[in-house]
Short mmCIF file of C-alpha atoms in Angstrom, two decimals:
data_model
loop_
_atom_site.label_atom_id
_atom_site.label_comp_id
_atom_site.label_asym_id
_atom_site.label_seq_id
_atom_site.Cartn_x
_atom_site.Cartn_y
_atom_site.Cartn_z
CA MET A 104 -93.85 -47.14 138.81
CA PRO A 105 -90.61 -45.44 139.87
CA ARG A 106 -90.96 -42.15 141.64
CA VAL A 107 -89.47 -39.17 139.83
CA SER A 108 -86.36 -38.20 141.77
CA GLN A 109 -86.13 -34.91 143.60
CA ASP A 110 -83.25 -33.91 141.34
CA ARG A 111 -85.42 -34.41 138.28
CA LEU A 112 -88.19 -32.34 139.82
CA ASP A 113 -85.80 -29.53 140.77
CA GLU A 114 -84.29 -29.57 137.29
CA ARG A 115 -87.73 -29.40 135.70
CA ARG A 116 -88.67 -26.51 137.98
CA ARG A 117 -85.53 -24.60 137.00
CA GLN A 118 -86.26 -25.21 133.33
CA ILE A 119 -89.77 -23.82 133.71
CA LEU A 120 -88.57 -20.77 135.64
CA ALA A 121 -85.85 -19.91 133.11
CA GLY A 122 -88.30 -20.16 130.21
CA ALA A 123 -91.01 -18.27 132.05
CA ARG A 124 -88.64 -15.47 132.95
CA ALA A 125 -87.56 -15.09 129.33
CA CYS A 126 -91.19 -15.14 128.26
CA PHE A 127 -92.25 -12.50 130.81
CA ALA A 128 -89.26 -10.35 129.82
CA ARG A 129 -90.05 -10.57 126.12
CA HIS A 130 -93.82 -10.18 126.18
CA GLY A 131 -94.60 -8.47 129.48
CA TYR A 132 -96.85 -9.97 132.12
CA GLU A 133 -100.10 -9.70 130.20
CA GLY A 134 -98.47 -10.75 126.93
CA ALA A 135 -97.03 -13.93 128.44
CA THR A 136 -99.91 -16.17 127.41
CA VAL A 137 -100.05 -19.84 128.32
CA ARG A 138 -99.25 -20.73 124.71
CA ARG A 139 -96.14 -18.54 124.76
CA LEU A 140 -95.11 -19.98 128.12
CA GLU A 141 -95.38 -23.43 126.57
CA GLU A 142 -93.22 -22.41 123.62
CA GLU A 143 -90.57 -20.73 125.75
CA THR A 144 -90.29 -23.50 128.34
CA GLY A 145 -90.67 -26.32 125.81
CA LEU A 146 -93.24 -27.94 128.11
CA SER A 147 -96.99 -28.42 128.08
CA ARG A 148 -99.32 -26.32 130.19
CA GLY A 149 -100.06 -29.45 132.18
CA ALA A 150 -96.38 -29.83 133.08
CA ILE A 151 -95.98 -26.12 133.85
CA PHE A 152 -98.99 -25.85 136.10
CA HIS A 153 -98.18 -29.10 137.81
CA HIS A 154 -95.25 -27.19 139.33
CA PHE A 155 -96.84 -23.75 139.73
CA ARG A 156 -100.39 -23.00 140.76
CA ASP A 157 -100.98 -20.25 138.23
CA LYS A 158 -99.30 -17.49 136.23
CA ASP A 159 -98.95 -15.30 139.31
CA ALA A 160 -97.17 -18.07 141.21
CA LEU A 161 -94.88 -18.58 138.24
CA PHE A 162 -94.01 -14.90 138.01
CA LEU A 163 -93.42 -14.60 141.74
CA ALA A 164 -91.19 -17.68 141.76
CA ALA A 165 -89.10 -16.20 138.93
CA ALA A 166 -88.78 -12.92 140.85
CA GLU A 167 -88.04 -14.90 144.03
CA ALA A 168 -84.96 -16.42 142.40
CA ASP A 169 -83.60 -12.88 141.87
CA ALA A 170 -84.43 -11.94 145.43
CA VAL A 171 -82.48 -14.89 146.82
CA LYS A 172 -79.44 -13.92 144.76
CA MET A 173 -79.76 -10.26 145.72
CA ALA A 174 -80.12 -11.06 149.42
CA ALA A 175 -76.89 -13.09 149.27
CA VAL A 176 -75.03 -10.17 147.64
CA VAL A 177 -76.48 -7.75 150.19
CA ALA A 178 -75.42 -9.95 153.12
CA GLU A 179 -71.87 -10.18 151.81
CA HIS A 180 -71.24 -6.85 150.08
CA GLY A 181 -74.21 -4.57 150.74
CA LEU A 182 -77.00 -2.95 148.73
CA VAL A 183 -74.65 -0.70 146.77
CA GLN A 184 -72.99 -3.82 145.35
CA VAL A 185 -76.39 -5.02 144.15
CA MET A 186 -76.69 -1.73 142.28
CA ARG A 187 -73.19 -2.07 140.82
CA ASP A 188 -74.04 -5.59 139.65
CA LEU A 189 -77.21 -4.28 138.02
CA LEU A 190 -75.15 -1.65 136.17
CA LEU A 191 -72.85 -4.31 134.77
CA ASP A 192 -75.39 -6.92 133.93
CA SER A 193 -79.12 -6.42 133.93
CA ASP A 194 -81.95 -7.37 131.63
CA PRO A 195 -84.02 -4.23 130.94
CA ASP A 196 -86.88 -6.32 129.56
CA TRP A 197 -87.17 -8.31 132.75
CA LEU A 198 -86.89 -5.16 134.88
CA GLY A 199 -89.55 -3.57 132.70
CA THR A 200 -91.92 -6.44 133.38
CA GLN A 201 -91.32 -6.05 137.10
CA LEU A 202 -92.17 -2.37 136.69
CA GLU A 203 -95.36 -3.27 134.84
CA VAL A 204 -96.35 -5.71 137.53
CA SER A 205 -95.48 -3.44 140.45
CA ARG A 206 -98.50 -1.37 139.50
CA ARG A 207 -100.65 -4.17 140.91
CA LEU A 208 -99.12 -3.75 144.37
CA ARG A 209 -101.53 -0.93 145.09
CA THR A 210 -104.68 -2.75 144.15
CA ASP A 211 -104.12 -6.46 144.72
CA ALA A 212 -103.69 -7.41 148.38
CA ASP A 213 -102.64 -11.02 147.74
CA PHE A 214 -100.00 -10.00 145.25
CA ARG A 215 -98.83 -7.29 147.63
CA ARG A 216 -98.33 -9.81 150.43
CA ALA A 217 -96.40 -12.20 148.19
CA TRP A 218 -94.20 -9.36 146.90
CA ALA A 219 -93.53 -8.07 150.39
CA ALA A 220 -92.33 -11.55 151.44
CA ARG A 221 -89.96 -11.50 148.47
CA LEU A 222 -88.55 -8.14 149.59
CA ALA A 223 -88.31 -9.16 153.24
CA ALA A 224 -85.23 -11.33 152.63
CA ILE A 225 -83.44 -8.42 151.00
CA SER A 226 -84.36 -5.85 153.62
CA THR A 227 -83.44 -8.20 156.48
CA ALA A 228 -80.05 -8.83 154.88
CA SER A 229 -79.60 -5.09 154.40
CA ARG A 230 -80.54 -4.31 158.01
CA LEU A 231 -78.14 -6.91 159.38
CA ARG A 232 -75.31 -5.70 157.20
CA LEU A 233 -75.86 -2.05 158.13
CA GLY A 234 -75.88 -3.09 161.79
CA ARG A 235 -72.52 -4.83 161.39
CA GLN A 236 -71.11 -1.85 159.50
CA ARG A 237 -72.22 0.52 162.22
CA GLU A 238 -70.49 -1.61 164.83
CA ALA A 239 -67.37 -1.59 162.66
CA GLY A 240 -67.49 2.23 162.65
CA VAL A 241 -67.88 2.47 158.87
CA LEU A 242 -71.19 4.32 158.81
CA ARG A 243 -72.00 7.89 159.71
CA GLU A 244 -73.34 8.17 163.26
CA ASP A 245 -75.66 11.15 162.88
CA VAL A 246 -78.39 9.34 160.91
CA ASP A 247 -80.32 6.33 162.21
CA LEU A 248 -80.06 2.96 160.50
CA PRO A 249 -83.65 2.78 159.20
CA THR A 250 -83.11 6.10 157.40
CA LEU A 251 -79.85 4.89 155.87
CA GLN A 252 -81.57 1.71 154.78
CA ARG A 253 -84.48 3.61 153.20
CA PHE A 254 -82.06 5.89 151.43
CA LEU A 255 -80.26 2.91 149.85
CA ALA A 256 -83.57 1.26 148.94
CA LEU A 257 -84.71 4.50 147.26
CA ALA A 258 -81.54 4.59 145.18
CA LEU A 259 -82.06 0.94 144.18
CA ASP A 260 -85.66 1.66 143.12
CA GLY A 261 -84.42 4.62 141.11
CA LEU A 262 -81.81 2.49 139.39
CA VAL A 263 -84.30 -0.25 138.56
CA MET A 264 -86.64 2.33 137.05
CA HIS A 265 -83.80 3.97 135.12
CA LEU A 266 -82.63 0.67 133.63
CA ALA A 267 -86.16 -0.59 132.99
CA MET A 268 -86.80 2.52 130.87
CA GLY A 269 -83.75 1.61 128.79
CA MET A 270 -81.79 4.69 129.87
CA PRO A 271 -77.98 4.65 129.57
CA ALA A 272 -76.14 2.97 132.43
CA ASP A 273 -72.57 3.88 131.53
CA ASP A 274 -72.45 7.19 133.40
CA LEU A 275 -73.84 5.95 136.69
CA ASP A 276 -70.71 4.63 138.42
CA PRO A 277 -69.82 7.99 140.01
CA VAL A 278 -73.47 8.36 141.02
CA LEU A 279 -73.29 5.08 142.94
CA ASP A 280 -70.04 6.30 144.53
CA LEU A 281 -72.03 9.27 145.79
CA VAL A 282 -74.78 7.00 147.12
CA GLU A 283 -72.24 4.87 148.95
CA GLU A 284 -70.39 7.83 150.36
CA ALA A 285 -73.59 9.42 151.64
CA VAL A 286 -74.11 6.63 154.19
CA ARG A 287 -70.49 6.45 155.28
CA ARG A 288 -68.60 8.32 157.89
CA MET B 41 -120.75 31.97 112.28
CA PRO B 42 -118.68 33.40 115.16
CA ARG B 43 -115.31 31.85 115.72
CA VAL B 44 -114.85 30.05 119.02
CA SER B 45 -112.64 32.25 121.16
CA GLN B 46 -109.15 31.13 122.15
CA ASP B 47 -110.24 31.24 125.79
CA ARG B 48 -113.02 28.77 125.09
CA LEU B 49 -110.62 26.46 123.25
CA ASP B 50 -108.08 26.60 126.08
CA GLU B 51 -110.79 25.94 128.63
CA ARG B 52 -112.05 22.95 126.68
CA ARG B 53 -108.51 21.61 126.37
CA ARG B 54 -108.01 21.89 130.13
CA GLN B 55 -111.30 20.10 130.73
CA ILE B 56 -110.26 17.23 128.47
CA LEU B 57 -106.83 16.95 130.09
CA ALA B 58 -108.22 16.89 133.64
CA GLY B 59 -110.73 14.18 132.74
CA ALA B 60 -108.18 12.17 130.76
CA ARG B 61 -105.69 12.28 133.59
CA ALA B 62 -108.29 11.03 136.07
CA CYS B 63 -109.27 8.30 133.60
CA PHE B 64 -105.67 7.17 133.01
CA ALA B 65 -105.04 7.19 136.76
CA ARG B 66 -108.11 5.11 137.50
CA HIS B 67 -107.93 2.57 134.69
CA GLY B 68 -104.30 2.55 133.57
CA TYR B 69 -103.22 3.36 130.03
CA GLU B 70 -104.67 0.28 128.38
CA GLY B 71 -107.83 0.42 130.45
CA ALA B 72 -108.57 4.03 129.51
CA THR B 73 -110.84 3.20 126.60
CA VAL B 74 -112.38 5.87 124.39
CA ARG B 75 -115.73 5.22 126.05
CA ARG B 76 -114.25 5.77 129.50
CA LEU B 77 -112.47 8.89 128.30
CA GLU B 78 -115.81 10.19 127.08
CA GLU B 79 -117.44 9.47 130.43
CA GLU B 80 -114.66 11.03 132.47
CA THR B 81 -114.31 14.19 130.36
CA GLY B 82 -118.05 14.55 129.74
CA LEU B 83 -117.31 15.08 126.03
CA SER B 84 -117.75 13.06 122.86
CA ARG B 85 -114.86 11.28 121.17
CA GLY B 86 -115.24 13.75 118.31
CA ALA B 87 -114.65 16.67 120.68
CA ILE B 88 -111.75 14.95 122.45
CA PHE B 89 -109.89 13.97 119.30
CA HIS B 90 -110.52 17.34 117.73
CA HIS B 91 -108.06 18.64 120.34
CA PHE B 92 -105.68 15.66 120.55
CA ARG B 93 -104.53 13.48 117.68
CA ASP B 94 -104.85 10.19 119.53
CA LYS B 95 -104.67 8.55 122.94
CA ASP B 96 -100.88 8.82 123.03
CA ALA B 97 -101.03 12.56 122.36
CA LEU B 98 -103.62 12.89 125.12
CA PHE B 99 -101.51 10.99 127.63
CA LEU B 100 -98.36 12.91 126.76
CA ALA B 101 -100.18 16.24 127.06
CA ALA B 102 -101.45 15.26 130.52
CA ALA B 103 -97.91 14.29 131.56
CA GLU B 104 -96.60 17.50 129.94
CA ALA B 105 -98.72 19.59 132.30
CA ASP B 106 -96.92 17.94 135.24
CA ALA B 107 -93.55 18.52 133.62
CA VAL B 108 -94.23 22.24 133.21
CA LYS B 109 -95.16 22.52 136.88
CA MET B 110 -92.15 20.46 137.97
CA ALA B 111 -89.74 22.50 135.84
CA ALA B 112 -91.02 25.68 137.50
CA VAL B 113 -90.46 24.22 140.98
CA VAL B 114 -86.99 22.99 139.96
CA ALA B 115 -86.02 26.41 138.61
CA GLU B 116 -87.09 28.14 141.81
CA HIS B 117 -86.38 25.60 144.56
CA GLY B 118 -84.54 22.63 143.01
CA LEU B 119 -85.22 18.95 142.39
CA VAL B 120 -85.30 18.04 146.07
CA GLN B 121 -88.28 20.37 146.49
CA VAL B 122 -90.07 18.49 143.71
CA MET B 123 -89.53 15.34 145.77
CA ARG B 124 -90.79 17.03 148.94
CA ASP B 125 -93.89 18.19 147.08
CA LEU B 126 -94.47 14.63 145.84
CA LEU B 127 -94.25 13.37 149.44
CA LEU B 128 -96.91 15.81 150.56
CA ASP B 129 -99.26 15.50 147.66
CA SER B 130 -99.07 12.86 144.96
CA ASP B 131 -101.55 10.64 143.18
CA PRO B 132 -100.23 7.06 143.32
CA ASP B 133 -102.69 5.98 140.63
CA TRP B 134 -101.41 8.56 138.19
CA LEU B 135 -97.78 7.73 139.05
CA GLY B 136 -98.60 4.06 138.57
CA THR B 137 -99.91 4.72 135.08
CA GLN B 138 -96.72 6.60 134.26
CA LEU B 139 -94.81 3.55 135.46
CA GLU B 140 -96.91 1.29 133.29
CA VAL B 141 -96.32 3.49 130.28
CA SER B 142 -92.60 3.97 130.87
CA ARG B 143 -92.13 0.36 129.82
CA ARG B 144 -92.85 1.49 126.26
CA LEU B 145 -89.81 3.79 126.29
CA ARG B 146 -87.58 0.86 125.43
CA THR B 147 -89.55 -0.38 122.47
CA ASP B 148 -91.36 2.60 120.93
CA ALA B 149 -89.04 5.20 119.39
CA ASP B 150 -91.74 7.83 118.78
CA PHE B 151 -92.97 7.61 122.31
CA ARG B 152 -89.42 7.75 123.57
CA ARG B 153 -88.75 10.98 121.68
CA ALA B 154 -91.92 12.60 122.97
CA TRP B 155 -91.14 11.55 126.55
CA ALA B 156 -87.55 12.82 126.29
CA ALA B 157 -88.85 16.23 125.19
CA ARG B 158 -91.08 16.25 128.26
CA LEU B 159 -88.09 15.55 130.50
CA ALA B 160 -85.82 18.05 128.77
CA ALA B 161 -87.53 21.03 130.40
CA ILE B 162 -86.98 19.53 133.84
CA SER B 163 -83.36 18.57 133.28
CA THR B 164 -82.54 21.97 131.77
CA ALA B 165 -84.08 23.70 134.77
CA SER B 166 -82.14 21.37 137.07
CA ARG B 167 -78.85 22.00 135.28
CA LEU B 168 -79.30 25.77 135.40
CA ARG B 169 -80.18 25.72 139.06
CA LEU B 170 -77.23 23.52 139.98
CA GLY B 171 -74.98 25.90 138.02
CA ARG B 172 -76.27 28.87 140.02
CA GLN B 173 -75.89 26.96 143.26
CA ARG B 174 -72.32 26.05 142.44
CA GLU B 175 -71.54 29.71 141.77
CA ALA B 176 -73.13 30.58 145.09
CA GLY B 177 -70.81 28.08 146.78
CA VAL B 178 -73.64 25.91 148.10
CA LEU B 179 -72.63 22.67 146.38
CA ARG B 180 -69.75 20.35 147.07
CA GLU B 181 -66.84 21.01 144.72
CA ASP B 182 -65.37 17.52 144.45
CA VAL B 183 -68.11 16.07 142.23
CA ASP B 184 -68.99 17.40 138.77
CA LEU B 185 -72.41 18.88 138.07
CA PRO B 186 -73.64 16.16 135.67
CA THR B 187 -73.02 13.55 138.37
CA LEU B 188 -74.86 15.61 140.99
CA GLN B 189 -77.73 16.04 138.56
CA ARG B 190 -77.88 12.30 137.79
CA PHE B 191 -77.81 11.52 141.48
CA LEU B 192 -80.82 13.77 142.12
CA ALA B 193 -82.65 12.34 139.09
CA LEU B 194 -82.02 8.81 140.38
CA ALA B 195 -83.52 9.73 143.75
CA LEU B 196 -86.55 11.24 142.01
CA ASP B 197 -87.05 8.07 139.95
CA GLY B 198 -86.78 6.01 143.11
CA LEU B 199 -89.36 8.16 144.85
CA VAL B 200 -91.78 7.96 141.93
CA MET B 201 -91.46 4.18 141.90
CA HIS B 202 -91.88 3.98 145.69
CA LEU B 203 -95.04 6.09 145.63
CA ALA B 204 -96.41 4.41 142.52
CA MET B 205 -96.20 1.06 144.32
CA GLY B 206 -98.31 2.54 147.11
CA MET B 207 -95.51 2.30 149.69
CA PRO B 208 -95.67 4.54 152.79
CA ALA B 209 -94.39 8.08 152.31
CA ASP B 210 -94.44 9.27 155.91
CA ASP B 211 -90.92 8.12 156.80
CA LEU B 212 -89.12 9.60 153.82
CA ASP B 213 -88.49 13.18 155.00
CA PRO B 214 -85.15 12.34 156.64
CA VAL B 215 -84.22 10.33 153.53
CA LEU B 216 -84.72 13.42 151.38
CA ASP B 217 -82.64 15.41 153.87
CA LEU B 218 -79.87 12.90 153.21
CA VAL B 219 -80.29 13.26 149.44
CA GLU B 220 -80.09 17.04 149.70
CA GLU B 221 -77.10 16.97 152.01
CA ALA B 222 -75.21 14.59 149.71
CA VAL B 223 -74.93 17.24 147.00
CA ARG B 224 -74.08 20.11 149.33
CA ARG B 225 -70.83 21.32 150.69
#
C-alpha cells in the first residue's frame, strides 16, 4: 500500500482548517458541531479527527495560522501594521468567535497555556522589532520598551473587540495614526 | 390592600439586579438559567420577571447600572479615570460575560439598539468633557475631538478585553499614562 505523501497530508490539513475556520466563524465555538464541521470541510469526522485530536485542537490550529501570519507582519512592519491590515480586511465573525472563546482563558488552564503559546510568537516578534526601532532612534526614549509593547497590544485588543462587535471601521485610520505616533519620538 | 411603596419596589429591583449580575458573572449569559437566577437573587421567577420582561432585559439593566456609574466618572474625571478605576477594581467574570454577550451585537438588531443606548450616555459624557478640556487648552490641537474620543474608546475596549481574559493588570498604569498623554498637549 503506497504511503500518502506529505504534500497530500498537508493539503488535507489545510482543507480541514479552512472549513473549520469558516464553521467556527459562522456558528461560534459551541455551535460548530461535529456534523457542521463535516459539512463545512466536506470530510468525515474520522478524517477530521485523524488530523486533529479534538475540537479544541482544531480551533487552536486555525487560530495558530493567523498568529503565524501576524507574527510575520509584526517582524517586518510592526504591530500597527497588523492593526491597519485588520481595518482593511477582517472577518468579524471569526473575530467574534475568538472573543467568545477568550472567555475560557480565565477558567481553563490547558486552553490558557495553548493560547499563550500562540501569542508568544507575536509578542516575541513585537519585542524584537521594538528593540531594533529603538536602536534606529525611531522610538521615544522616555518610556521603556515593555510599556510601549503593552500599549500597542492594548490597542490591538481594543481593535479586535471593536471589529468583533461589528462596529464601523472606516473612521479608525486617524486613530491608528495616533497610536503609532504615541510610541514614536 | 396597601400599595407597595416605591421605595420597596426600588429596593427589590436592586436586589434582583445584584443577584442577576453575580449569576451572569459566575455562569455566563447562557449558563444563567432561570433556576440559577432564582437561587442567586433569593426570589421566585414570578418576582424576578414581574420587574424585568425577560433575561435580556435583566442583563441589559445590570449593564446599564455600570454605564450610569461610568458616565458619571467620565463627566467628572474623563475616560482615562474609568480605565484607572477598572485597573484597581474590576470583576473579570462580569467583564467576561459582557464579552460573551457582545458577540450578539453583530447578529441581533434589538440587542444592538439596546446596547447602543447604554453606550450613548458614556460617549455623550466623554464628548462633553473633551470639549471642555479643549476649551481649557489641555488637549492637543492637531487632532480633532472625534478622533481623540475614538482613541480613548479603543483603549477602553482593549482594557476590558485584557481584564476579561484574566490577564495581569498590575503593569498597566504606565500604559494608561501613555494613553492619557497621547491626547494631551
